[in-house]
Amino acid sequence: MIISRELINPNIIINGMTYEKICHRINKFKHMFLDRGMNQNDSITVTTLNCSTDYYAALFAAWELGIQVITCSDRILKTCLLYTSDAADE
């Protein structure tokens, strides 16, 4: 099953962005994923650093392309980055 923007209420306005503008952002992310060679059943990780409209646009873009999405909490990301930077110093 492919999740698509049809689930979004067409009367929605988030942070001043209308449905049309959100769809435009979804399309930009779709083109970015395709330009980077992503295909159906590939995976991406999306962090919840700020849960902006771009966060949701990226999710919908991936879902519409059949790309698997792994969400990562910003708390986990910060811990991983600290561990990675500590390991790099060794």
JSON list of N, CA, C and O in Angstrom, two decimals, residues 7-8 20 38 56 58:
[
{"chain": "A", "resi": 7, "resn": "LEU", "atom": "N", "xyz": [-4.28, 11.85, 1.66]},
{"chain": "A", "resi": 7, "resn": "LEU", "atom": "CA", "xyz": [-4.67, 11.80, 3.06]},
{"chain": "A", "resi": 7, "resn": "LEU", "atom": "C", "xyz": [-4.68, 13.19, 3.71]},
{"chain": "A", "resi": 7, "resn": "LEU", "atom": "O", "xyz": [-5.26, 13.38, 4.77]},
{"chain": "A", "resi": 8, "resn": "ILE", "atom": "N", "xyz": [-4.03, 14.16, 3.07]},
{"chain": "A", "resi": 8, "resn": "ILE", "atom": "CA", "xyz": [-3.94, 15.51, 3.63]},
{"chain": "A", "resi": 8, "resn": "ILE", "atom": "C", "xyz": [-5.21, 16.29, 3.30]},
{"chain": "A", "resi": 8, "resn": "ILE", "atom": "O", "xyz": [-5.67, 16.31, 2.16]},
{"chain": "A", "resi": 20, "resn": "GLU", "atom": "N", "xyz": [-1.53, 23.51, -1.46]},
{"chain": "A", "resi": 20, "resn": "GLU", "atom": "CA", "xyz": [-0.79, 23.59, -2.73]},
{"chain": "A", "resi": 20, "resn": "GLU", "atom": "C", "xyz": [0.71, 23.76, -2.48]},
{"chain": "A", "resi": 20, "resn": "GLU", "atom": "O", "xyz": [1.53, 23.15, -3.15]},
{"chain": "A", "resi": 38, "resn": "MET", "atom": "N", "xyz": [17.33, 7.14, -5.81]},
{"chain": "A", "resi": 38, "resn": "MET", "atom": "CA", "xyz": [16.53, 6.31, -4.90]},
{"chain": "A", "resi": 38, "resn": "MET", "atom": "C", "xyz": [15.39, 5.65, -5.67]},
{"chain": "A", "resi": 38, "resn": "MET", "atom": "O", "xyz": [14.83, 6.22, -6.60]},
{"chain": "A", "resi": 56, "resn": "TYR", "atom": "N", "xyz": [7.36, 16.64, 7.14]},
{"chain": "A", "resi": 56, "resn": "TYR", "atom": "CA", "xyz": [6.19, 15.92, 6.65]},
{"chain": "A", "resi": 56, "resn": "TYR", "atom": "C", "xyz": [6.21, 15.79, 5.13]},
{"chain": "A", "resi": 56, "resn": "TYR", "atom": "O", "xyz": [5.80, 14.76, 4.58]},
{"chain": "A", "resi": 58, "resn": "ALA", "atom": "N", "xyz": [8.88, 15.49, 3.30]},
{"chain": "A", "resi": 58, "resn": "ALA", "atom": "CA", "xyz": [9.85, 14.42, 3.01]},
{"chain": "A", "resi": 58, "resn": "ALA", "atom": "C", "xyz": [9.21, 13.05, 3.25]},
{"chain": "A", "resi": 58, "resn": "ALA", "atom": "O", "xyz": [9.41, 12.12, 2.46]}
]
